[in-house]
Amino acid sequence: MHLPRHLDETALVTRLDRFQIETPSWGYADTGTRFGKFLQDAAASTIAEKLADAAQVHRFTGCCPSVAVHVLWDFPAGADPTAIAAQATQLGVRIGAINPNVFQDQCYKWGSVTNRDPAIRRRALQHMLDSVAIGRRVGSQLLSLWFADGTNYPGQGHIRQRKHWMTEALREVHAAMPSDWTMLVEYKPFEPASYHTDIADWGMACAFARHAGARAKVLVDTGHHLLGCNIEHIVAFLIDEDMLGGFHFNDRKYADDDLTMGSIDPYQLFRIFYEITAAEHERGQDLPIAYMVDQSHNLKPKIEAMIQTVMTAQEHFAKALLVDHGALQQARDRDDLVMAESLLRDAYATDVRPLLAEFRQSRKLPPDPLQAFRESGYAARVAKERGPRKQSGGQSYA
Ligand code: RM4
Ligand code: MN
Ligand code: MN
């Protein structure tokens, strides 16, 4: 492909080589909305099936070698983590981030680490410590924390007291983490709590992470902001503070919709990647960011949805790499906002699909992973095997 003069093709292509995206085990399973769950014959039910599906995504895209796992969903009591890790290796992938689950058990009705009851707080803490132990056995280096803790009505909780409980818990878990691990602290302003959540935004996540210890960073889930929020500003700010740990990529129109990435606002994704690639350009090195997907749309076929998201991520990352930083600086120096914006828009409008197709072929990958996966017949084959084992109806809301 013919590239603009300011670009070094080798640098661009090798940066793409280093752009890896982790897919989530739960993105391959049947999920629903609070109104019900519609099953797909091909969707995975067991960790073995989830890993097999994730391996398909890696096989066709070449850039998804790791799989995030959710402890209670993927390592039920009695499961052998070492065997699961070996299964992953055999399939050509590895276990990535460990996600403890301190939100679904009945004991967490009134919260986990910010529960008033010290016994429940201890139990949640223990689960996180157990998750670290599982992570050690599967070779993970990321502990990804999200809490459903919050309150539903004004007056319900002592907000500052809860802040102290959260701080203590994160500190203890951080102290138990191996020295080469990173703790990721995820924020979310709503759901399931409707009035306040204990880690509502990036600033609170950043403060908690700093209190927890040097290896705790912020996790930005692109679906976890109030409408109109400037996510790329948050990203730039966290980068500058050396506090951006990773992403949970998904898209949304209204709330935490967990749609495939870029389906609603691809320009936002480009603007996020622009802030990252601009910082990398200035620093002359890659930023240590864990790029992960957190999507679970209940109707799109799971593997196709994942490949679509991964291809969208690569496309927008490549577009961001096209920005002419020198020309942009000159435009800024002249206060030429029209030119400055145009430089971003030009990069965004460039069709990088031919470049990516060439890039993939040079790496012995199919030029169009989605089409190649569709032609492979994998989905039909597993639907035949898995479908009959599923119960017929979805589950009801109430
Ligand atoms: C939350 C958040 C977490 C995910 C849970 C299930 O909204 O995105 O990352 O683990 O959902
Ligand atoms: Mn998330
Ligand atoms: Mn979410």
CSV table of N, CA and C in Angstrom, one decimal, residues 233-329:
chain,number,residue,atom,x,y,z
A,233,HIS,N,-9.9,11.9,26.8
A,233,HIS,CA,-9.3,12.9,27.8
A,233,HIS,C,-8.8,12.1,29.0
A,234,ILE,N,-9.7,11.3,29.5
A,234,ILE,CA,-9.4,10.4,30.7
A,234,ILE,C,-8.1,9.6,30.3
A,235,VAL,N,-8.1,9.0,29.1
A,235,VAL,CA,-7.0,8.1,28.7
A,235,VAL,C,-5.7,8.9,28.7
A,236,ALA,N,-5.7,10.1,28.1
A,236,ALA,CA,-4.5,11.0,28.0
A,236,ALA,C,-4.1,11.3,29.4
A,237,PHE,N,-5.0,11.7,30.3
A,237,PHE,CA,-4.7,12.1,31.7
A,237,PHE,C,-4.0,10.9,32.4
A,238,LEU,N,-4.6,9.7,32.3
A,238,LEU,CA,-4.1,8.6,33.0
A,238,LEU,C,-2.7,8.2,32.5
A,239,ILE,N,-2.5,8.3,31.2
A,239,ILE,CA,-1.2,8.0,30.6
A,239,ILE,C,-0.2,8.9,31.2
A,240,ASP,N,-0.5,10.2,31.3
A,240,ASP,CA,0.5,11.1,31.8
A,240,ASP,C,0.8,10.9,33.3
A,241,GLU,N,-0.2,10.3,34.0
A,241,GLU,CA,0.0,10.0,35.4
A,241,GLU,C,0.7,8.6,35.6
A,242,ASP,N,1.0,7.9,34.4
A,242,ASP,CA,1.4,6.5,34.5
A,242,ASP,C,0.5,5.7,35.3
A,243,MET,N,-0.8,5.9,35.1
A,243,MET,CA,-1.8,5.1,35.8
A,243,MET,C,-2.8,4.4,34.9
A,244,LEU,N,-2.5,4.4,33.6
A,244,LEU,CA,-3.4,3.7,32.7
A,244,LEU,C,-3.0,2.2,32.6
A,245,GLY,N,-3.7,1.3,33.2
A,245,GLY,CA,-3.3,-0.1,33.2
A,245,GLY,C,-3.9,-0.9,32.0
A,246,GLY,N,-5.1,-0.6,31.6
A,246,GLY,CA,-5.7,-1.4,30.5
A,246,GLY,C,-7.1,-1.0,30.2
A,247,PHE,N,-7.6,-1.7,29.2
A,247,PHE,CA,-9.0,-1.4,28.7
A,247,PHE,C,-9.8,-2.6,28.8
A,248,HIS,N,-11.1,-2.4,28.9
A,248,HIS,CA,-12.2,-3.4,28.6
A,248,HIS,C,-12.9,-2.7,27.4
A,249,PHE,N,-12.6,-3.2,26.2
A,249,PHE,CA,-13.3,-2.6,25.1
A,249,PHE,C,-14.6,-3.2,24.8
A,250,ASN,N,-15.5,-2.3,24.5
A,250,ASN,CA,-16.9,-2.6,24.0
A,250,ASN,C,-17.5,-1.3,23.5
A,251,ASP,N,-18.6,-1.4,23.0
A,251,ASP,CA,-19.3,-0.1,22.6
A,251,ASP,C,-20.7,-0.1,23.2
A,252,ARG,N,-21.3,1.1,23.2
A,252,ARG,CA,-22.6,1.2,23.8
A,252,ARG,C,-23.3,2.4,23.2
A,253,LYS,N,-24.6,2.4,23.3
A,253,LYS,CA,-25.4,3.5,22.8
A,253,LYS,C,-26.0,4.3,24.1
A,254,TYR,N,-26.4,3.5,25.1
A,254,TYR,CA,-27.1,4.2,26.2
A,254,TYR,C,-26.4,3.9,27.5
A,255,ALA,N,-26.1,2.6,27.8
A,255,ALA,CA,-25.6,2.3,29.2
A,255,ALA,C,-24.4,1.4,29.0
A,256,ASP,N,-24.3,0.4,29.8
A,256,ASP,CA,-23.2,-0.6,29.7
A,256,ASP,C,-23.7,-1.7,28.8
A,257,ASP,N,-23.8,-1.4,27.5
A,257,ASP,CA,-24.5,-2.3,26.6
A,257,ASP,C,-23.7,-3.5,26.1
A,258,ASP,N,-22.4,-3.4,26.3
A,258,ASP,CA,-21.5,-4.5,25.9
A,258,ASP,C,-21.6,-4.9,24.4
A,259,LEU,N,-21.8,-3.9,23.6
A,259,LEU,CA,-21.9,-4.2,22.1
A,259,LEU,C,-20.5,-4.3,21.6
A,260,THR,N,-20.4,-4.8,20.3
A,260,THR,CA,-19.1,-5.0,19.7
A,260,THR,C,-18.4,-3.6,19.5
A,261,MET,N,-17.1,-3.6,19.6
A,261,MET,CA,-16.4,-2.3,19.6
A,261,MET,C,-16.5,-1.6,18.3
A,262,GLY,N,-16.7,-0.3,18.4
A,262,GLY,CA,-16.8,0.6,17.2
A,262,GLY,C,-18.1,0.5,16.5
A,263,SER,N,-19.1,-0.3,17.0
A,263,SER,CA,-20.3,-0.5,16.3
A,263,SER,C,-21.2,0.8,16.4
A,264,ILE,N,-21.0,1.6,17.4
A,264,ILE,CA,-21.8,2.8,17.6
A,264,ILE,C,-20.9,4.0,17.3
A,265,ASP,N,-19.7,4.1,17.9
A,265,ASP,CA,-18.9,5.3,17.8
A,265,ASP,C,-17.5,5.0,17.4
A,266,PRO,N,-17.2,4.6,16.2
A,266,PRO,CA,-15.8,4.2,15.8
A,266,PRO,C,-14.9,5.4,15.9
A,267,TYR,N,-15.3,6.6,15.8
A,267,TYR,CA,-14.4,7.8,15.8
A,267,TYR,C,-13.9,7.9,17.3
A,268,GLN,N,-14.7,7.6,18.2
A,268,GLN,CA,-14.3,7.7,19.6
A,268,GLN,C,-13.1,6.7,19.8
A,269,LEU,N,-13.3,5.5,19.3
A,269,LEU,CA,-12.2,4.5,19.4
A,269,LEU,C,-10.9,5.1,18.8
A,270,PHE,N,-11.0,5.7,17.6
A,270,PHE,CA,-9.9,6.3,17.0
A,270,PHE,C,-9.2,7.3,17.9
A,271,ARG,N,-10.1,8.2,18.5
A,271,ARG,CA,-9.5,9.3,19.3
A,271,ARG,C,-8.8,8.7,20.5
A,272,ILE,N,-9.3,7.6,21.1
A,272,ILE,CA,-8.6,6.9,22.2
A,272,ILE,C,-7.3,6.4,21.7
A,273,PHE,N,-7.2,5.7,20.6
A,273,PHE,CA,-6.0,5.2,20.1
A,273,PHE,C,-5.0,6.3,19.7
A,274,TYR,N,-5.6,7.5,19.2
A,274,TYR,CA,-4.7,8.6,18.9
A,274,TYR,C,-3.9,9.0,20.1
A,275,GLU,N,-4.6,9.2,21.3
A,275,GLU,CA,-3.9,9.6,22.5
A,275,GLU,C,-2.8,8.7,22.9
A,276,ILE,N,-3.1,7.4,22.7
A,276,ILE,CA,-2.1,6.4,23.0
A,276,ILE,C,-0.9,6.4,22.1
A,277,THR,N,-1.2,6.4,20.8
A,277,THR,CA,-0.1,6.4,19.8
A,277,THR,C,0.7,7.7,19.8
A,278,ALA,N,0.0,8.8,20.1
A,278,ALA,CA,0.8,10.1,20.2
A,278,ALA,C,1.7,10.0,21.4
A,279,ALA,N,1.3,9.5,22.6
A,279,ALA,CA,2.2,9.4,23.7
A,279,ALA,C,3.3,8.4,23.4
A,280,GLU,N,3.0,7.3,22.7
A,280,GLU,CA,4.1,6.4,22.4
A,280,GLU,C,5.1,7.1,21.5
A,281,HIS,N,4.6,7.8,20.5
A,281,HIS,CA,5.5,8.6,19.6
A,281,HIS,C,6.4,9.5,20.4
A,282,GLU,N,5.9,10.2,21.3
A,282,GLU,CA,6.7,11.2,22.1
A,282,GLU,C,7.7,10.5,23.0
A,283,ARG,N,7.2,9.4,23.6
A,283,ARG,CA,8.1,8.7,24.5
A,283,ARG,C,9.1,7.8,23.8
A,284,GLY,N,8.8,7.4,22.6
A,284,GLY,CA,9.7,6.5,21.8
A,284,GLY,C,9.6,5.1,22.3
A,285,GLN,N,8.5,4.7,23.0
A,285,GLN,CA,8.3,3.3,23.4
A,285,GLN,C,6.9,3.0,23.6
A,286,ASP,N,6.6,1.7,23.5
A,286,ASP,CA,5.2,1.3,23.7
A,286,ASP,C,4.8,1.5,25.2
A,287,LEU,N,3.5,1.9,25.4
A,287,LEU,CA,3.0,2.0,26.7
A,287,LEU,C,2.5,0.6,27.2
A,288,PRO,N,2.8,0.3,28.5
A,288,PRO,CA,2.4,-1.0,29.0
A,288,PRO,C,0.9,-1.1,29.3
A,289,ILE,N,0.1,-1.2,28.3
A,289,ILE,CA,-1.4,-1.2,28.4
A,289,ILE,C,-1.9,-2.6,28.1
A,290,ALA,N,-2.8,-3.1,29.0
A,290,ALA,CA,-3.4,-4.4,28.7
A,290,ALA,C,-4.7,-4.1,27.9
A,291,TYR,N,-4.7,-4.5,26.6
A,291,TYR,CA,-5.9,-4.3,25.8
A,291,TYR,C,-6.8,-5.5,25.9
A,292,MET,N,-7.9,-5.3,26.4
A,292,MET,CA,-8.8,-6.5,26.6
A,292,MET,C,-10.2,-6.1,26.1
A,293,VAL,N,-10.9,-7.2,25.7
A,293,VAL,CA,-12.3,-7.0,25.3
A,293,VAL,C,-13.2,-7.4,26.4
A,294,ASP,N,-14.3,-6.6,26.6
A,294,ASP,CA,-15.3,-7.1,27.6
A,294,ASP,C,-16.6,-6.8,26.9
A,295,GLN,N,-17.0,-7.8,26.1
A,295,GLN,CA,-18.3,-7.6,25.4
A,295,GLN,C,-19.1,-8.9,25.5
A,296,SER,N,-20.4,-8.8,25.5
A,296,SER,CA,-21.2,-10.0,25.7
A,296,SER,C,-22.5,-9.8,25.0
A,297,HIS,N,-22.5,-9.4,23.8
A,297,HIS,CA,-23.9,-9.2,23.2
A,297,HIS,C,-24.5,-10.6,23.1
A,298,ASN,N,-25.8,-10.6,23.4
A,298,ASN,CA,-26.5,-11.9,23.5
A,298,ASN,C,-27.0,-12.4,22.1
A,299,LEU,N,-27.0,-11.6,21.1
A,299,LEU,CA,-27.6,-12.1,19.8
A,299,LEU,C,-26.6,-12.3,18.7
A,300,LYS,N,-25.5,-11.5,18.7
A,300,LYS,CA,-24.5,-11.8,17.6
A,300,LYS,C,-23.8,-13.1,17.9
A,301,PRO,N,-23.5,-13.9,16.8
A,301,PRO,CA,-22.8,-15.1,17.1
A,301,PRO,C,-21.4,-14.7,17.7
A,302,LYS,N,-21.1,-15.5,18.8
A,302,LYS,CA,-20.0,-15.0,19.7
A,302,LYS,C,-18.6,-14.9,19.0
A,303,ILE,N,-18.3,-15.9,18.3
A,303,ILE,CA,-16.9,-15.9,17.7
A,303,ILE,C,-16.8,-14.8,16.6
A,304,GLU,N,-17.9,-14.7,15.8
A,304,GLU,CA,-17.9,-13.7,14.8
A,304,GLU,C,-17.8,-12.3,15.4
A,305,ALA,N,-18.6,-12.1,16.5
A,305,ALA,CA,-18.6,-10.8,17.2
A,305,ALA,C,-17.2,-10.5,17.7
A,306,MET,N,-16.5,-11.5,18.2
A,306,MET,CA,-15.2,-11.3,18.7
A,306,MET,C,-14.2,-10.9,17.6
A,307,ILE,N,-14.3,-11.6,16.5
A,307,ILE,CA,-13.4,-11.3,15.4
A,307,ILE,C,-13.7,-9.9,14.9
A,308,GLN,N,-14.9,-9.6,14.8
A,308,GLN,CA,-15.3,-8.3,14.3
A,308,GLN,C,-14.7,-7.2,15.2
A,309,THR,N,-14.8,-7.4,16.5
A,309,THR,CA,-14.2,-6.4,17.4
A,309,THR,C,-12.7,-6.3,17.3
A,310,VAL,N,-12.1,-7.5,17.2
A,310,VAL,CA,-10.6,-7.5,17.1
A,310,VAL,C,-10.2,-6.8,15.8
A,311,MET,N,-10.9,-7.1,14.7
A,311,MET,CA,-10.5,-6.4,13.4
A,311,MET,C,-10.7,-4.9,13.5
A,312,THR,N,-11.8,-4.5,14.2
A,312,THR,CA,-12.1,-3.1,14.4
A,312,THR,C,-11.0,-2.4,15.2
A,313,ALA,N,-10.6,-3.1,16.2
A,313,ALA,CA,-9.5,-2.6,17.1
A,313,ALA,C,-8.2,-2.3,16.2
A,314,GLN,N,-7.9,-3.4,15.5
A,314,GLN,CA,-6.7,-3.2,14.6
A,314,GLN,C,-6.8,-2.1,13.6
A,315,GLU,N,-8.0,-2.0,13.0
A,315,GLU,CA,-8.2,-0.9,12.0
A,315,GLU,C,-8.0,0.4,12.6
A,316,HIS,N,-8.6,0.6,13.8
A,316,HIS,CA,-8.5,2.0,14.4
A,316,HIS,C,-7.2,2.3,15.0
A,317,PHE,N,-6.5,1.2,15.4
A,317,PHE,CA,-5.1,1.4,15.9
A,317,PHE,C,-4.2,1.8,14.7
A,318,ALA,N,-4.4,1.1,13.6
A,318,ALA,CA,-3.6,1.4,12.4
A,318,ALA,C,-3.9,2.9,11.9
A,319,LYS,N,-5.2,3.2,12.0
A,319,LYS,CA,-5.5,4.6,11.5
A,319,LYS,C,-4.8,5.6,12.4
A,320,ALA,N,-4.8,5.4,13.7
A,320,ALA,CA,-4.2,6.3,14.7
A,320,ALA,C,-2.7,6.4,14.4
A,321,LEU,N,-2.1,5.3,13.9
A,321,LEU,CA,-0.7,5.3,13.6
A,321,LEU,C,-0.3,6.1,12.4
A,322,LEU,N,-1.4,6.5,11.6
A,322,LEU,CA,-1.2,7.3,10.4
A,322,LEU,C,-1.1,8.7,10.6
A,323,VAL,N,-1.4,9.2,11.8
A,323,VAL,CA,-1.5,10.6,12.1
A,323,VAL,C,-0.1,11.2,11.9
A,324,ASP,N,0.0,12.4,11.3
A,324,ASP,CA,1.2,13.1,11.0
A,324,ASP,C,1.5,14.0,12.2
A,325,HIS,N,2.3,13.5,13.2
A,325,HIS,CA,2.5,14.2,14.4
A,325,HIS,C,3.2,15.6,14.2
A,326,GLY,N,4.2,15.6,13.2
A,326,GLY,CA,4.9,16.8,12.9
A,326,GLY,C,4.0,17.9,12.4
A,327,ALA,N,3.2,17.5,11.4
A,327,ALA,CA,2.3,18.5,10.8
A,327,ALA,C,1.2,19.0,11.9
A,328,LEU,N,0.8,18.1,12.8
A,328,LEU,CA,-0.1,18.4,13.8
A,328,LEU,C,0.5,19.4,14.8
A,329,GLN,N,1.7,19.2,15.1
A,329,GLN,CA,2.4,20.2,16.0
A,329,GLN,C,2.5,21.5,15.4
